[in-house]
Amino acid sequence: MAEKWVVGVDLGGTTIKMAFVNVYGELIDKWEIVTNLEDQGKYIVTDIAKSIDQKLQEHGQTKEKLIGIGMGAPGPVDGDTGLVYEAVNLGWKNYPLKNLLEVETSLPAVVDNDANIAAIGEMWKGAGNGAKNLICVTLGTGVGGGVIANGQIVRGANGAAGEIGHITSVPEGGAPCNCGKTGCLETIASATGIVRLAKEKLATSETDSSLRKLETITAKDVLDAAKENDRLALEVVEEVFFHLGLALANAANALNPEKIVIGGGVSKAGNWLAERVTEYFKRFAFPRVAESASIVIATLGNDAGVIGGAWLAKQAFGE
Ligand code: ZN
């Protein structure tokens, strides 16, 4: 039998990442199209279907080659029906994504939350290294989270399981979060949170810092300065690592994971970040939980979502 492919799709607010992946999780081809946000995102599914057809043609293949589609959407999803409860960035509310995808592509489809498929991708081919119990946290503009228990995505009662970014880190007087609460981990450990903390510290302390010379400050600037032993930047990142270690320990105490995978732009700080977070994690985790868990940096980068999506489709529709 000729080798079959699955399609992985990772839908974001600005781009849609897509890939053909074989059943061993190897990328055959990957590409991106722009997310068309016009008219409440009603063209997105058609764009995806057209793009798949076009790529198949380029490869001299037909739909026969494809097992199905696995797709991640930026919002809570009902994993059984493939209904996207809400994707604020796209203007979707109770959007029947799985059904529409199947109609437009004539392929079977499975849909999940984007952070969940990234976690699955890391489990299958990335830093999770096959671990069946895994927490994945993505430190980007926000903080995303995905939890896998016994090899299955944990979705919860209404698709909101694994929201590590909204664990409360500062119970009183914390900064406002996009979710409507205050003091969430996201307000501290996201790229946005790191910049906010650095600006606060620059405004309230006299400590000399290389950051004072910069016109605009990015999270990368803060992390780079800390690596160079800039005292003020170090204070900021230690606060970030402390809260990350604490929140991950609390989540891990409920889940007893083998691996905790840290991804997203902030994770480019690398093993140094993993080591510092591990120190705080060990302080706050239940001893048996701390013993079994290792904190590692994600290895798939932007490909985690499409590879995780492909895995879902392979599991659901592969023979
Ligand atoms: Zn929040």
mmCIF file of C-alpha atoms and ligand atoms in Angstrom, residues 165-166 177-179 181 184, ligand 1:
data_model
loop_
_atom_site.group_PDB
_atom_site.id
_atom_site.type_symbol
_atom_site.label_atom_id
_atom_site.label_comp_id
_atom_site.label_asym_id
_atom_site.label_seq_id
_atom_site.Cartn_x
_atom_site.Cartn_y
_atom_site.Cartn_z
ATOM 1 C CA GLY A 165 -2.057 30.642 32.037
ATOM 2 C CA HIS A 166 -5.035 31.568 34.162
ATOM 3 C CA CYS A 177 -5.756 39.713 32.511
ATOM 4 C CA ASN A 178 -7.397 39.316 29.085
ATOM 5 C CA CYS A 179 -9.706 36.677 30.578
ATOM 6 C CA LYS A 181 -9.643 38.167 36.100
ATOM 7 C CA CYS A 184 -3.235 35.372 36.363
HETATM 8 ZN ZN ZN B 1 -6.492 35.231 33.022
#
